[in-house]
Coordinates of C-alpha atoms (C1' of nucleotides) in Angstrom, one line a residue:
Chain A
X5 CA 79.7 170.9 -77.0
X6 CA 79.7 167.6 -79.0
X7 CA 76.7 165.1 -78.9
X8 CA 78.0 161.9 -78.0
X9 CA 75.0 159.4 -78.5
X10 CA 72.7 159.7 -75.1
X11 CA 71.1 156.8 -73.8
X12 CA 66.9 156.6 -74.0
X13 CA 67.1 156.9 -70.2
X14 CA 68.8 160.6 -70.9
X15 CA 65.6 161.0 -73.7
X16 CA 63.1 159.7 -71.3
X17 CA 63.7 162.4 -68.9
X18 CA 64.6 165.2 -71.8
X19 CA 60.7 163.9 -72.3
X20 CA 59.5 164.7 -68.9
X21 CA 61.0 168.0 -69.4
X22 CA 59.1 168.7 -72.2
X23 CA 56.0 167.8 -70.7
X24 CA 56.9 170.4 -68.2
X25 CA 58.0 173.2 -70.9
X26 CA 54.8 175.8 -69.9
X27 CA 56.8 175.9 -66.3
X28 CA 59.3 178.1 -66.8
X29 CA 61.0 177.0 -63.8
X30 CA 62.0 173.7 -64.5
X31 CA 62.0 171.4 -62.5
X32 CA 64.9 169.7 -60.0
X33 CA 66.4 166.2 -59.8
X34 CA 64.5 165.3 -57.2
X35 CA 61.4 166.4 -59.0
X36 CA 62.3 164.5 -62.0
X37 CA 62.4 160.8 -60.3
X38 CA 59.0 162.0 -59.2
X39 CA 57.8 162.0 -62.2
X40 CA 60.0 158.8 -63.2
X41 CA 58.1 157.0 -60.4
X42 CA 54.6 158.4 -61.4
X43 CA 54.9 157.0 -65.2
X44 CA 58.0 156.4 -66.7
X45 CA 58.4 153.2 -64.8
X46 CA 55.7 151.2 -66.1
X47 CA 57.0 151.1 -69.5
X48 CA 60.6 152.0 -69.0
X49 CA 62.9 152.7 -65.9
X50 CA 62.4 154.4 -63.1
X51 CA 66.3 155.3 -62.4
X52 CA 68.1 155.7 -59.2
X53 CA 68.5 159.6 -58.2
X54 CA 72.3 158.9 -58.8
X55 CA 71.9 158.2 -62.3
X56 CA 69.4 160.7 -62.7
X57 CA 72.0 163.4 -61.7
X58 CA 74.1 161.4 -64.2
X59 CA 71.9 161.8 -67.0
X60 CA 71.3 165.5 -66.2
X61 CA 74.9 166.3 -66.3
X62 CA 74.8 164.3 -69.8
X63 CA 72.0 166.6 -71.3
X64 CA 73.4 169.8 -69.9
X65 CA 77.1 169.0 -71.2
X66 CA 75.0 168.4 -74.8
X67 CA 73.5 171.6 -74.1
X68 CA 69.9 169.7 -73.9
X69 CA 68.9 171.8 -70.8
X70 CA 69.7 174.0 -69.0
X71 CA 69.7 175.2 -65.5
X72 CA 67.3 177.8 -64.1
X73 CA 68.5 180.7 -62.4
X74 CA 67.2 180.6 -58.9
X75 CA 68.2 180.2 -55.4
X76 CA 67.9 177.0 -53.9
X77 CA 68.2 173.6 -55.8
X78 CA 69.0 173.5 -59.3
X79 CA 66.3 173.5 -61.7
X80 CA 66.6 172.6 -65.2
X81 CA 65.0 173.2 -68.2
X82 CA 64.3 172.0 -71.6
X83 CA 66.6 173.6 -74.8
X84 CA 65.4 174.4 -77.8
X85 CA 68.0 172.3 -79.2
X86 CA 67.1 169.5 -76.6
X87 CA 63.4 169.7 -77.7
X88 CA 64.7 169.6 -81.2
X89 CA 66.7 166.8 -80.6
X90 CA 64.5 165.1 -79.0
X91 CA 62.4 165.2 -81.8
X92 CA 64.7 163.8 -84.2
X93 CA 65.6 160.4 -82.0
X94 CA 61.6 160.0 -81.3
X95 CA 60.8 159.5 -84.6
X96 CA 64.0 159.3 -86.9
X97 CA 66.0 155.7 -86.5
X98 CA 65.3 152.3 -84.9
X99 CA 62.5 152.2 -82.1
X100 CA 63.7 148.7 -81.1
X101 CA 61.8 145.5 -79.6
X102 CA 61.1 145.6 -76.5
X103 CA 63.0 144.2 -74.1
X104 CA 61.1 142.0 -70.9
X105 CA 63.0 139.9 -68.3
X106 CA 60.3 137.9 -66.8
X107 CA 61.5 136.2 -64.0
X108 CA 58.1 134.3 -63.3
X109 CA 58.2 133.2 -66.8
X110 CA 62.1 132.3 -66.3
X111 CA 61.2 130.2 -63.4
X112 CA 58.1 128.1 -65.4
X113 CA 60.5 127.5 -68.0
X114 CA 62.3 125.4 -66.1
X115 CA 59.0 123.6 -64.1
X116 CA 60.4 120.3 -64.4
X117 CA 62.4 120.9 -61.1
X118 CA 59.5 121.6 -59.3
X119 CA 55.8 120.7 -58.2
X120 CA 52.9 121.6 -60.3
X121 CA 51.6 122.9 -56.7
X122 CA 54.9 125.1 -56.0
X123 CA 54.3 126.7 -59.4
X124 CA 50.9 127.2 -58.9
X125 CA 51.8 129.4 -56.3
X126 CA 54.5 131.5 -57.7
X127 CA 51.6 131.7 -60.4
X128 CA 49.5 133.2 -57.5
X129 CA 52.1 135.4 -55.8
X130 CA 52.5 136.7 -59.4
X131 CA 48.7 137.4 -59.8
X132 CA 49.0 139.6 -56.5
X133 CA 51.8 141.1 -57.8
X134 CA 49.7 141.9 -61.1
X135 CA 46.9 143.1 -59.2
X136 CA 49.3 145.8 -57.3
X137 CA 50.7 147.4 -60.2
X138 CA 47.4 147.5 -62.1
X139 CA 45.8 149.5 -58.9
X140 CA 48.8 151.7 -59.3
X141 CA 48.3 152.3 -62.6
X142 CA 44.5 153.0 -62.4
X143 CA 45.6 155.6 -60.2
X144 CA 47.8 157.2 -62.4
X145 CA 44.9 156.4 -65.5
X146 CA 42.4 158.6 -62.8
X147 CA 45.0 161.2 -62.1
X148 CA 45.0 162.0 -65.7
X149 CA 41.3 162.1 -66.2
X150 CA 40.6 163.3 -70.3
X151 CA 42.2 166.4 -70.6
X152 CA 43.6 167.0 -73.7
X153 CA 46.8 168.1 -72.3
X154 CA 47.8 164.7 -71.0
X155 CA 45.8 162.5 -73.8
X156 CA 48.6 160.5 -75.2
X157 CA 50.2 159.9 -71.3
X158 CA 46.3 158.7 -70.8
X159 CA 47.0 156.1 -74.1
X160 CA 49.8 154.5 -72.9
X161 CA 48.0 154.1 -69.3
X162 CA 45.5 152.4 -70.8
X163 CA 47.8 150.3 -72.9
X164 CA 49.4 149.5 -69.7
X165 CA 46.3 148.3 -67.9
X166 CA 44.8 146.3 -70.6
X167 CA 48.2 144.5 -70.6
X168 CA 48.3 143.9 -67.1
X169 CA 45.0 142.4 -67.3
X170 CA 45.5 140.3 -70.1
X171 CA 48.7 139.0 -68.5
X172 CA 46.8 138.6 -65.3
X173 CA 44.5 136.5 -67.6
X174 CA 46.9 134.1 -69.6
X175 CA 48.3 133.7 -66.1
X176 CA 45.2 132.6 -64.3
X177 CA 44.7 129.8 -67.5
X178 CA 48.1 128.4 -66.7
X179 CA 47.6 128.2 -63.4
X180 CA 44.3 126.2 -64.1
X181 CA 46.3 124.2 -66.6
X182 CA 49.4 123.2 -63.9
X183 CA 46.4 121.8 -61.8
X184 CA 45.5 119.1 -64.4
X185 CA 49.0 117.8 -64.5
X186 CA 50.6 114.5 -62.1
Chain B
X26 CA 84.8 127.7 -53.3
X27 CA 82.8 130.2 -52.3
X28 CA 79.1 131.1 -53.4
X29 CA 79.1 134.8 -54.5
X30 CA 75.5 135.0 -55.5
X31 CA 75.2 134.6 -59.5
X32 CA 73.0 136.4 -61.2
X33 CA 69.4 135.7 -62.4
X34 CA 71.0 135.4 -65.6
X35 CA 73.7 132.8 -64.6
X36 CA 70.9 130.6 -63.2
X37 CA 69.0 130.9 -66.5
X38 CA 72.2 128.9 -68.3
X39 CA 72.0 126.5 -65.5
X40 CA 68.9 125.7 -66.2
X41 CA 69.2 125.0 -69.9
X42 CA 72.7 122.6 -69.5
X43 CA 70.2 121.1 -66.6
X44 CA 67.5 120.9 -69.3
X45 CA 70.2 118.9 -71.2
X46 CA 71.0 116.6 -68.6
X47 CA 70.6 113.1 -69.4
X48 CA 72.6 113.7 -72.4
X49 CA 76.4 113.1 -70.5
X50 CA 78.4 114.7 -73.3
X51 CA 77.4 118.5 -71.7
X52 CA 77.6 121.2 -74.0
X53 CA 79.9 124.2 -75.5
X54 CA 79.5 127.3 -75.1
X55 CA 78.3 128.0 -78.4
X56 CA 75.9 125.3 -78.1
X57 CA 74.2 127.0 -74.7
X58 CA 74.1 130.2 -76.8
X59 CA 72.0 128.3 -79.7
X60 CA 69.6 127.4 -77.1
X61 CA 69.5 130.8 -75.4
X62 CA 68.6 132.5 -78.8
X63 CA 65.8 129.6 -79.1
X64 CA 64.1 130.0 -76.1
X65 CA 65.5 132.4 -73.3
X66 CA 65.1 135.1 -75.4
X67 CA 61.3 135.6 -75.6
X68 CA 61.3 135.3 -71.5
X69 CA 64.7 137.2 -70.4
X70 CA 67.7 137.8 -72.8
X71 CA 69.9 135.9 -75.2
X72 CA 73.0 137.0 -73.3
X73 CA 76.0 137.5 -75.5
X74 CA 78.9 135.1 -76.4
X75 CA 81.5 136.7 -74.5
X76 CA 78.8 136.6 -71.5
X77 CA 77.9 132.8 -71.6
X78 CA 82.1 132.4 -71.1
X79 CA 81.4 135.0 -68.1
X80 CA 79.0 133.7 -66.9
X81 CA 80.4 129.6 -67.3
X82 CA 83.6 130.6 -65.7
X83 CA 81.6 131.7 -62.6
X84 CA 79.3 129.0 -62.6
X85 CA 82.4 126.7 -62.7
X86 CA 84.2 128.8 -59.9
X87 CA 80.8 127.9 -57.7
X88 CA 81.0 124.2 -58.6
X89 CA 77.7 124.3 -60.4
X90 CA 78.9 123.1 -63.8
X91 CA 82.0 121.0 -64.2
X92 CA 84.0 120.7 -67.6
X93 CA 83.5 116.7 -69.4
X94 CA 86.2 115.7 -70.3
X95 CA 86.7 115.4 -74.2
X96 CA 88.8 116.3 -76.8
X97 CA 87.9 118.9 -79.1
X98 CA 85.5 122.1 -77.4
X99 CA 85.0 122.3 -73.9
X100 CA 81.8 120.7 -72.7
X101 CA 79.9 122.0 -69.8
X102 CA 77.1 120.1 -67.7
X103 CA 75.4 120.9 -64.7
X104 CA 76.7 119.6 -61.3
X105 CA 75.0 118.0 -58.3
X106 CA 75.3 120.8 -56.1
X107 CA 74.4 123.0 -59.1
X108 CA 71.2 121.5 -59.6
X109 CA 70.4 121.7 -56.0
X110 CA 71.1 125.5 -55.6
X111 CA 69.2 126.3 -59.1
X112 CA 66.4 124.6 -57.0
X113 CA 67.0 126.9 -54.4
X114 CA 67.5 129.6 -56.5
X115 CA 63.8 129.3 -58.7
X116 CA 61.4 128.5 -55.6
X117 CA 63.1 130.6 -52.2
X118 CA 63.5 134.1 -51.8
X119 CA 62.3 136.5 -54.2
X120 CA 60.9 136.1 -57.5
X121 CA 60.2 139.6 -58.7
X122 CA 58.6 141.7 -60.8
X123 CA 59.0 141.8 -64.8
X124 CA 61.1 144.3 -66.1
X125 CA 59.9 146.1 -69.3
X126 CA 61.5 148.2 -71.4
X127 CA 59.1 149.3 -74.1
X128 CA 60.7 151.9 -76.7
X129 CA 57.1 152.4 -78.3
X130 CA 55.5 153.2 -75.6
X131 CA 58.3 155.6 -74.2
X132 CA 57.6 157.1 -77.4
X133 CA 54.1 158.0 -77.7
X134 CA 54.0 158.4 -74.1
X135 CA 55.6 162.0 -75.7
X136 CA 52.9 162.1 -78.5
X137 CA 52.7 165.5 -78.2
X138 CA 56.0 166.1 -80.0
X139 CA 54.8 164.3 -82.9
X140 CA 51.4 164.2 -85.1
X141 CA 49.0 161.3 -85.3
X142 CA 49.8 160.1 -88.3
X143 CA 53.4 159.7 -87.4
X144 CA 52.4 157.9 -84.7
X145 CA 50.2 155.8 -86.5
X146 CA 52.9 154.3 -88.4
X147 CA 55.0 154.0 -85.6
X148 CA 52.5 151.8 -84.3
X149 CA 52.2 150.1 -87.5
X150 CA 55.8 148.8 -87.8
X151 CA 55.6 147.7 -84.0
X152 CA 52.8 145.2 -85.6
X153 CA 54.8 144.0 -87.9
X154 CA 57.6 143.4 -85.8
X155 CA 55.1 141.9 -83.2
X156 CA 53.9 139.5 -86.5
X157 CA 57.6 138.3 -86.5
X158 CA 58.5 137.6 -83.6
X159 CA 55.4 135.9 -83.0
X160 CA 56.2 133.6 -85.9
X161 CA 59.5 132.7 -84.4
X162 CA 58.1 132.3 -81.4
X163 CA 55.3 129.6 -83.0
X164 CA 58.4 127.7 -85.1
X165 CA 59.7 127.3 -81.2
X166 CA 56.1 126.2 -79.8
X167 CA 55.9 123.7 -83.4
X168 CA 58.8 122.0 -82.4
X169 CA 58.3 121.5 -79.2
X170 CA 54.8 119.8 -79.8
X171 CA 53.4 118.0 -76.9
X172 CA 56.2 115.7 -75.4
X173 CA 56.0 115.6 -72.1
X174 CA 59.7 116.4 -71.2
X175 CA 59.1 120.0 -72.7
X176 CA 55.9 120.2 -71.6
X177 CA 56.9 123.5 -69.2
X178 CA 58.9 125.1 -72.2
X179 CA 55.3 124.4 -74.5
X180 CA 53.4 126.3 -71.4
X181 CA 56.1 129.1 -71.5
X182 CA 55.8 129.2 -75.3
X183 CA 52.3 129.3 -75.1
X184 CA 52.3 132.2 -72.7
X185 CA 54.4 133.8 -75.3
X186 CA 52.3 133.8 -78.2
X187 CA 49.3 134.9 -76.5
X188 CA 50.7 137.8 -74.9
X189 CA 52.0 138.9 -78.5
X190 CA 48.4 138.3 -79.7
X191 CA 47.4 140.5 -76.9
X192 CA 49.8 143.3 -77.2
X193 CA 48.7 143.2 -81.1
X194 CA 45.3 143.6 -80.7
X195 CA 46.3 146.6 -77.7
X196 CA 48.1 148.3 -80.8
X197 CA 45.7 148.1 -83.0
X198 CA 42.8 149.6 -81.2
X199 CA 45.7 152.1 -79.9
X200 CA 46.0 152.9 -83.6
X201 CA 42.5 153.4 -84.2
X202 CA 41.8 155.7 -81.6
X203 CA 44.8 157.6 -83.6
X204 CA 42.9 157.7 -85.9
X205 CA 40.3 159.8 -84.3
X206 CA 42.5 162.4 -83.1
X207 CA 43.2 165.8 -84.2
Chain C
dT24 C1' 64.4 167.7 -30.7
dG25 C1' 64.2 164.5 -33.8
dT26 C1' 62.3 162.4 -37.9
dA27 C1' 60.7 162.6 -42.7
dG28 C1' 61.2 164.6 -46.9
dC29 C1' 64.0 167.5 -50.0
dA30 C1' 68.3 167.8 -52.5
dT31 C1' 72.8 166.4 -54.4
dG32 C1' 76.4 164.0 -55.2
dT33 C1' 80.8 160.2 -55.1
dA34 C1' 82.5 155.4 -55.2
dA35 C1' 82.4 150.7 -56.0
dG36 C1' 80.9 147.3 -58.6
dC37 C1' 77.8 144.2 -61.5
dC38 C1' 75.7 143.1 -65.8
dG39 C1' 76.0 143.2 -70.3
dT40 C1' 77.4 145.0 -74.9
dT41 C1' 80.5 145.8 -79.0
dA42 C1' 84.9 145.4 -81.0
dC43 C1' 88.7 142.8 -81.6
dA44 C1' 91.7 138.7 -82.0
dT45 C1' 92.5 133.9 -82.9
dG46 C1' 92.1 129.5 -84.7
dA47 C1' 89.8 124.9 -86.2
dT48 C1' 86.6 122.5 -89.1
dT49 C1' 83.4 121.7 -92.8
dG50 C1' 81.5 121.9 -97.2
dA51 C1' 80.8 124.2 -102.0
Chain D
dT14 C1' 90.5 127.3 -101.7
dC15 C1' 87.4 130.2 -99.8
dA16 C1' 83.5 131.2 -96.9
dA17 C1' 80.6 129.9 -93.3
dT18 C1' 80.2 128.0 -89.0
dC19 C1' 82.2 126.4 -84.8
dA20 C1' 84.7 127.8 -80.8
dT21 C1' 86.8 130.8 -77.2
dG22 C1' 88.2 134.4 -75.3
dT23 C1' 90.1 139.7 -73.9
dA24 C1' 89.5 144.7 -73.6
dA25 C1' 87.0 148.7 -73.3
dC26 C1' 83.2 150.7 -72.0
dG27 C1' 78.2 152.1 -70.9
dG28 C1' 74.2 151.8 -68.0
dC29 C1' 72.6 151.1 -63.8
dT30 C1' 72.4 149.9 -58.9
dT31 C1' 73.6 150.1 -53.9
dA32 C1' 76.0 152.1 -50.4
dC33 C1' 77.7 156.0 -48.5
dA34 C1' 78.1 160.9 -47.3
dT35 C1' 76.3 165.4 -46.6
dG36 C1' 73.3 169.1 -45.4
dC37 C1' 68.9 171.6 -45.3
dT38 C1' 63.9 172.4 -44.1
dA39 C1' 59.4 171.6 -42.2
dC40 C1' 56.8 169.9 -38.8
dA41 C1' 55.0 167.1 -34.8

DNA sequence: TGTAGCATGTAAGCCGTTACATGATTGA
DNA sequence: TCAATCATGTAACGGCTTACATGCTACA
């Protein structure tokens, strides 16, 4: 089988496999977006079970995984070739920017068409929303606790809150900013 | 013509031809692309060329621009009815979460596969690309100073830099308790 | 017995990119 | 005169979503 160039998505959940390798059962489709859901979402994607199977036929085809003899649903597994390759686009070739459509910010950017006060509650609204997520994450941050096992997931949890709440910060300044305007 | 709900994106190059409004002339294409890469791009994306003409023919097909007419390039501006629905479009209905998708934190989320010191310099060279675009980021803010017709885009601008300042110091403490590990 | 969760997929379609093609204008 | 910039598009395709279809299992 050839290799044709999968998306970080497809490496993303080649990841989650990994994480998974001591389980020599693998783990299902379904499984995966659990997982997706339960981390990968906060810094990536979470993607749609349809594009999950997508990927999964990508990685198998590329002889990343492979499936799990068992009866019932299809379970895959990790490759050593997958976990090699993995490897390699981790750490070998661009990481890239990252990417952030901020529709709040989007909306700000163009203030001029509103009322300081109409912004000063999408401001709000978005400070909820902040709040939301954060609780989430703490939840997931708990969930790990310190083992060693999980350390590094535990790193980019806490990454993840402290940005929420410095977000959650810079917004609650421009909100107080929009109230000392017309 | 009929209104078949634009995209998020559609609305953001409404808003900048709105932005240019009291100058009659409009602008090109190529011109809304300039000002995408100056300022849409920290907040959502600087769509490409062929997209802007995408994205101009449908806002053209809704009524929301209309060509000037001139010789020489085509010139676009902004519409009655198109301002009013891109007022309809910021402050009704949903705003919506950010979308994130952070390449460095995908990949030490999978730390595991790598050592710390690899890491490390991973983290390293997100600084410096942080450093960058922060710099680009404070021409923008420069320029805009503190007239009041940009006042909005100096808020935005100003959200900008301070979340890069936060995500840098996130890093950097990130890289530090690297440091510390195995 | 029926609803929620588990499990897997196909189809249609949008958003957006890269690659390609074309041609005008401007300045070194 | 040559290169850079201005200017506009088409074609192919990838990534991803929603909608739809299907069926099984556990449990209240």
């Amino acid at each position: 089988m050839v290799n044709p160039a999968l998306s970080p998505t497809a490496y993303a959940l080649l990841g989650l496999l990994v994480f998974d390798r001591e389980n020599p059962e693998g783990m299902t489709g379904y499984e995966l977006k659990q997982r997706a859901d339960f981390t990968l979402r906060y810094y990536w994607v979470s993607p749609a079970m349809s594009q999950i199977y997508t990927e999964l036929r990508k990685l198998s085809e590329a002889e990343f995984v492979e499936t799990a003899p068992s009866e019932g649903p299809t379970r895959y597994r990790v490759t050593e070739l997958g976990e090699e390759q993995l490897q390699t686009w981790l750490f070998h070739g661009e990481v890239g920017f990252p990417i952030l459509k901020h529709p709040v910010a989007l909306r700000l950017l163009m203030g001029r068409l509103s009322t300081p006060d109409q912004l000063g509650s999408m401001l709000e609204t978005h400070l909820d929303d902040l709040a939301a997520r954060r609780a989430d994450l703490q939840g997931v941050r708990d969930m790990l606790g310190d083992e060693h096992r999980v350390r590094y997931a535990a790193m980019v949890a806490d990454w993840g809150l402290a940005y929420y709440d410095s977000e959650a910060q810079i917004v609650a300044g421009l909100r107080e900013r929009l109230e000392g305007m017309d």
